[in-house]
Coordinates of C-alpha atoms in Angstrom, one line a residue:
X539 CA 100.8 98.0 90.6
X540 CA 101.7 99.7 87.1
X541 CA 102.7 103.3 86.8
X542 CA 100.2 105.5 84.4
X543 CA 102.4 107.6 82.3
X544 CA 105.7 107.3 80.5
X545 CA 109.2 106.4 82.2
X546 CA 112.1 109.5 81.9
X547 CA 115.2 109.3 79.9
X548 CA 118.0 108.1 82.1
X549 CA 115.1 105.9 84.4
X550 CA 116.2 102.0 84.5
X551 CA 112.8 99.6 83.5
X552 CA 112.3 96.4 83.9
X553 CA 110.4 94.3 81.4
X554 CA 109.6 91.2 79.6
X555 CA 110.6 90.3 76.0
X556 CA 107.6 89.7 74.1
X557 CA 109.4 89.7 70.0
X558 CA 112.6 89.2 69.0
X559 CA 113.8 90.7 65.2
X560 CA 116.4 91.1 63.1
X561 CA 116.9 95.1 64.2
X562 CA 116.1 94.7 67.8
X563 CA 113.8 93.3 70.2
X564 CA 110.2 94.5 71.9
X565 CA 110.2 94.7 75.5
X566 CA 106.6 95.2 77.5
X567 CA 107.5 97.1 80.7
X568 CA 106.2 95.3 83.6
X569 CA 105.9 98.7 85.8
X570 CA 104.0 100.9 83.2
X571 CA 100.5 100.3 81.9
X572 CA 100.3 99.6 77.9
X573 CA 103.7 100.6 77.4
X574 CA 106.1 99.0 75.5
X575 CA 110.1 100.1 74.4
X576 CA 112.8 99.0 71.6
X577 CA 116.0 97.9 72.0
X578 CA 117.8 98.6 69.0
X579 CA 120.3 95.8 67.5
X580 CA 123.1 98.2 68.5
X581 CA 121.7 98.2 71.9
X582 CA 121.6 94.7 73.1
X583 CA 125.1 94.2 73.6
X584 CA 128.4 95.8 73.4
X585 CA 130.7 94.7 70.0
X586 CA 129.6 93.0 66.9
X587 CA 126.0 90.9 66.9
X588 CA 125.7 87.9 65.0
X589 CA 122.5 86.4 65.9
X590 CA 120.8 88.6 67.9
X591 CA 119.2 85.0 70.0
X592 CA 122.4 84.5 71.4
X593 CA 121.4 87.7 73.5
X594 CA 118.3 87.6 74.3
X595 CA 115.2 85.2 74.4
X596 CA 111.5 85.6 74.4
X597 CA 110.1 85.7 77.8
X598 CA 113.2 86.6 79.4
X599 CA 112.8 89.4 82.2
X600 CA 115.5 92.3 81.2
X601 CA 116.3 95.4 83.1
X602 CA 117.1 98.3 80.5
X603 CA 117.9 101.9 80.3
X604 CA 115.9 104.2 78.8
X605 CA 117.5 106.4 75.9
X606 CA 114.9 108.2 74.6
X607 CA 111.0 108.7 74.7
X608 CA 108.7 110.2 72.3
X609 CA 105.3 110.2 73.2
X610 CA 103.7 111.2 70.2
X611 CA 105.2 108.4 68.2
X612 CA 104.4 105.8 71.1
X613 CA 107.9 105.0 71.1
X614 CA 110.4 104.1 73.9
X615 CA 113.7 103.7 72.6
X616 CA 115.9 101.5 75.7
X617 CA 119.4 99.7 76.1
X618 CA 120.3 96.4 77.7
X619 CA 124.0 97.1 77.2
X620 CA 124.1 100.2 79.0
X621 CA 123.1 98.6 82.6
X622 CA 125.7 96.7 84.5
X623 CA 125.1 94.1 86.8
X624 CA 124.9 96.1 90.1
X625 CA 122.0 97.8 88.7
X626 CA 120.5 94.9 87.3
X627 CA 120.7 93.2 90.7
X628 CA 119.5 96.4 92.6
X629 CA 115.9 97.2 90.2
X630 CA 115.4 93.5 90.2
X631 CA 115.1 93.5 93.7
X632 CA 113.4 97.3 93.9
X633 CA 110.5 95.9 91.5
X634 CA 109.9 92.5 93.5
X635 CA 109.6 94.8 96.4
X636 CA 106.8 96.8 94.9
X637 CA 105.5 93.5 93.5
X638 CA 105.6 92.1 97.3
X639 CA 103.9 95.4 98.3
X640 CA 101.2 95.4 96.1
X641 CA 100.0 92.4 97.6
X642 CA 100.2 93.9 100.9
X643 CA 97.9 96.3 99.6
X644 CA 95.0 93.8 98.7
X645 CA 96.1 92.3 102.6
X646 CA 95.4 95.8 104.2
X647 CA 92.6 96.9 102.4
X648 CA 90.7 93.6 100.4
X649 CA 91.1 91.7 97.2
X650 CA 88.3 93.7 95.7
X651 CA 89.9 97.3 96.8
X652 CA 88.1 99.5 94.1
X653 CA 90.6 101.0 92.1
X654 CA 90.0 105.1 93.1
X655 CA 90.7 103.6 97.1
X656 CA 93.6 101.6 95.8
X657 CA 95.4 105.3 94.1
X658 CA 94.4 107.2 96.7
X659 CA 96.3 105.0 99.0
X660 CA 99.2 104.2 96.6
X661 CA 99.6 108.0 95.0
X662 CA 100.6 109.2 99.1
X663 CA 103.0 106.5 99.8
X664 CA 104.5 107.1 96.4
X665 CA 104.7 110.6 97.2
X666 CA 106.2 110.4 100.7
X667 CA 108.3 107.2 100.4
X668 CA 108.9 106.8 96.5
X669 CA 106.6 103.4 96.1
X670 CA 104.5 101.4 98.5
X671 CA 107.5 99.2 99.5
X672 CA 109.0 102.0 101.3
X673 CA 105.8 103.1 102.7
X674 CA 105.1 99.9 104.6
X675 CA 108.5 99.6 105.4
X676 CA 108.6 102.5 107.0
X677 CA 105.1 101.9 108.6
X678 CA 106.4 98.6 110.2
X679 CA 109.7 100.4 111.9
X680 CA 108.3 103.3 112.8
X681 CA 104.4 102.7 113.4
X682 CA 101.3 105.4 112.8
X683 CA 103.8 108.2 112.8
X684 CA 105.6 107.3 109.9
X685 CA 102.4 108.2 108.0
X686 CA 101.2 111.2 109.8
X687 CA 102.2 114.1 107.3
X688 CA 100.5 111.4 104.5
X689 CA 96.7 112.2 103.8
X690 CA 95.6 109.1 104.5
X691 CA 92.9 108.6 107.1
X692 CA 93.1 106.7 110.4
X693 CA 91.7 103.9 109.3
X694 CA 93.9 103.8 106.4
X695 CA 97.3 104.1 108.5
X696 CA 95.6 101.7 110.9
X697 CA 95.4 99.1 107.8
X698 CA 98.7 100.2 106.3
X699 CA 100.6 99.3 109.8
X700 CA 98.7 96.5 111.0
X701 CA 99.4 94.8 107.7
X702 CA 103.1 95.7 107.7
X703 CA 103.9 94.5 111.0
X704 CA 102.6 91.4 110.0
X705 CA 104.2 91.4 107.2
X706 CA 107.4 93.4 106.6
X707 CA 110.9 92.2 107.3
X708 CA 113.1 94.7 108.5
X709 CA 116.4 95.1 109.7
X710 CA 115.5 96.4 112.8
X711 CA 112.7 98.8 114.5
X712 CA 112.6 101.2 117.5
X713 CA 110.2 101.6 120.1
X714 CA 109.8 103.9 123.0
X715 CA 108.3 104.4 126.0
X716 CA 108.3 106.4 129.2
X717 CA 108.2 105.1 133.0
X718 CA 107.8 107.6 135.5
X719 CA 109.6 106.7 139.3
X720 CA 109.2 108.0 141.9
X721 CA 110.4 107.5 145.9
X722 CA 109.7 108.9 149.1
X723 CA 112.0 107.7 151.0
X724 CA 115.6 109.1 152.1
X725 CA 117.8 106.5 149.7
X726 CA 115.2 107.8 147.1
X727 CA 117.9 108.4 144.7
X728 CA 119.4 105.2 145.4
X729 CA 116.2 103.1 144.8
X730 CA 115.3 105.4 141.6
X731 CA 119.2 104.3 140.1
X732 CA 118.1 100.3 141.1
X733 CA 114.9 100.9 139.8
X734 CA 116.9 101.8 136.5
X735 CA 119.4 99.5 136.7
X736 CA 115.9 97.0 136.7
X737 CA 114.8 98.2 133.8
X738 CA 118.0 98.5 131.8
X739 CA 118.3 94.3 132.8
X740 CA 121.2 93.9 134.6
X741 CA 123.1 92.8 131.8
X742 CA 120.4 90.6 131.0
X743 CA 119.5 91.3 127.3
X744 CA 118.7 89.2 124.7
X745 CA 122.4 90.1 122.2
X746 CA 120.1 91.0 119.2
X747 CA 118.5 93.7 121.1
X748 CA 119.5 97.2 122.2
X749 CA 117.8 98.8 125.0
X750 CA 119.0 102.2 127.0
X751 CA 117.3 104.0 129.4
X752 CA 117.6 108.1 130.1
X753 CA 116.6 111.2 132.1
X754 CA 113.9 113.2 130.1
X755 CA 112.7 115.2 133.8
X756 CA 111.4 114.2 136.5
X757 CA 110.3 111.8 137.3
X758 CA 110.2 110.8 134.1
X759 CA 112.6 108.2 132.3
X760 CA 112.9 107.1 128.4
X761 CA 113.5 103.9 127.5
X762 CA 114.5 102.9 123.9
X763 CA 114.6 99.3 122.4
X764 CA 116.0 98.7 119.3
X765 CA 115.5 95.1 118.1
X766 CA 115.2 92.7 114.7
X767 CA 111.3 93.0 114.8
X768 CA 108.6 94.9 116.3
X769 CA 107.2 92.0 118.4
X770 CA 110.3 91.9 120.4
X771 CA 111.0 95.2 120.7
X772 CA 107.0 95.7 122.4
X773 CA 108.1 92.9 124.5
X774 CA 111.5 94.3 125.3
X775 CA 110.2 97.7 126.1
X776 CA 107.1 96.1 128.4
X777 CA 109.2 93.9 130.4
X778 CA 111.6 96.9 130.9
X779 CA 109.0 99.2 132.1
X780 CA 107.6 96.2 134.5
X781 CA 111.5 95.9 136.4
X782 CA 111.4 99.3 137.0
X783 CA 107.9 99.2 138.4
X784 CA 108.5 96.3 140.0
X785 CA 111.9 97.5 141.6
X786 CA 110.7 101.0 142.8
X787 CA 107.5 99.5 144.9
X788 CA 108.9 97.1 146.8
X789 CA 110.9 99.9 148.5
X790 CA 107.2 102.3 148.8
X791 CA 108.1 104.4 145.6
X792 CA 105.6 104.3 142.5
X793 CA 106.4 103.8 138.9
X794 CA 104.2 104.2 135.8
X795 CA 104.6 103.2 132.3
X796 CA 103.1 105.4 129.7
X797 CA 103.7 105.8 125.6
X798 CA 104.0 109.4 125.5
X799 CA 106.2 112.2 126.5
X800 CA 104.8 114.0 129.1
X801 CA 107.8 116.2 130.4
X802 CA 108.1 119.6 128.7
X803 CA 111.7 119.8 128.1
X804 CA 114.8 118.0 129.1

């Protein structure tokens, strides 16, 4: 995806060198649409300039700062000297996310996504999460309601998280659900803390994965997995709510497993 528009003053770019001269060298930028900057001799590198190929060559990706833009003219005036490493390292890797993301787009929505779908979709992730990598990011960790205050559809959050937990890596996600227990008898409280102890597995947790159970009202119980990927933390959070199920019945109570909160307050 390329950005309509002009960058800002201050805004690191990243870009291709197309031409090299005497004076400078012409950079297209990769992330906006038929724009293309200047780096000034005096802005390729710090201290005295020789040959100015001993800097820079054609085809080589650059991440630059831009100094100065001027619409009117066409003219984007940007320095290569004035970004460090850090933030060469850090854009590089924020622009092959968006690059990544843009191909999850085509993935959630088609190859031949006309191109009004395709802004409508990108303009309300970049709005809520700053570009689309954040947006399916978020949508794999968090699921539907990381998209709800977006105005995108149904369908569209539908595509958007089906496609990024498929796709996303992410340092970890969170699920919960809720399991309601229940027992009649007069160890009640006893068989609803074994019941518990079930589902919290008896010490018997994969080490990647953090699961905790807790009193929301009763009967009603929370449990929280927090694990690498969203496969195992659905699986995590199902075979919890099946021990605690499984634990409160075979002393008469009864124990359900639901998504949503159902108890009013805490």
């Amino acid at each position: 995806m390329k950005y309509s528009g002009w960058p800002e003053p201050g805004e690191l770019v990243v870009g291709k060198i197309d031409e090299i001269e005497d004076f400078g060298v012409f950079v297209d930028l990769s992330e906006y649409e038929g724009k293309r900057g200047l780096i000034h001799v005096s802005e390729v590198a710090s201290g005295w300039i020789k040959n100015i190929r001993d800097h820079v060559n054609e085809g080589q990706t650059v991440v630059c700062k831009v100094l100065d833009v001027d619409e009117s003219a066409q003219q984007i005036d940007l320095s290569l000297k004035d970004v460090n490493d850090h933030q060469h390292s850090e854009k590089i890797q924020e622009w092959k996310n968006e690059q990544k993301a843009d191909n999850w787009m085509e993935l959630a929505f088609g190859e031949d996504v006309d191109d009004d779908k395709y802004a409508h979709v990108a303009n309300a992730m970049l709005a809520e999460f700053g570009g689309l990598y954040g947006g399916f990011e978020q949508a794999a960790i968090h699921g539907p309601e990381a998209l709800e205050s977006t105005d995108l559809t149904d369908e569209e959050i539908e595509q958007i998280v089906d496609t990024a937990r498929e796709n996303v890596s992410v340092p970890y996600v969170t699920v919960t659900g809720y399991v309601d227990l229940e027992s009649p008898s007069e160890s009640g409280v006893d068989d609803i803390k074994e019941a518990l102890q079930a589902a919290e597995g008896n010490g018997d947790i994969p080490e990647e994965v953090e699961l905790d159970v807790t009193y929301v009202g009763a009967p009603e119980y929370r449990i929280r997995v927090r694990a690498p990927n969203y496969k195992t933390a659905e699986s995590q959070l199902e075979e919890s709510a099946a021990r605690a199920e499984s634990a409160i019945e075979s002393v008469g109570g009864t124990g359900s497993f639901h998504r949503e909160r159902q108890t009013e307050d805490e």
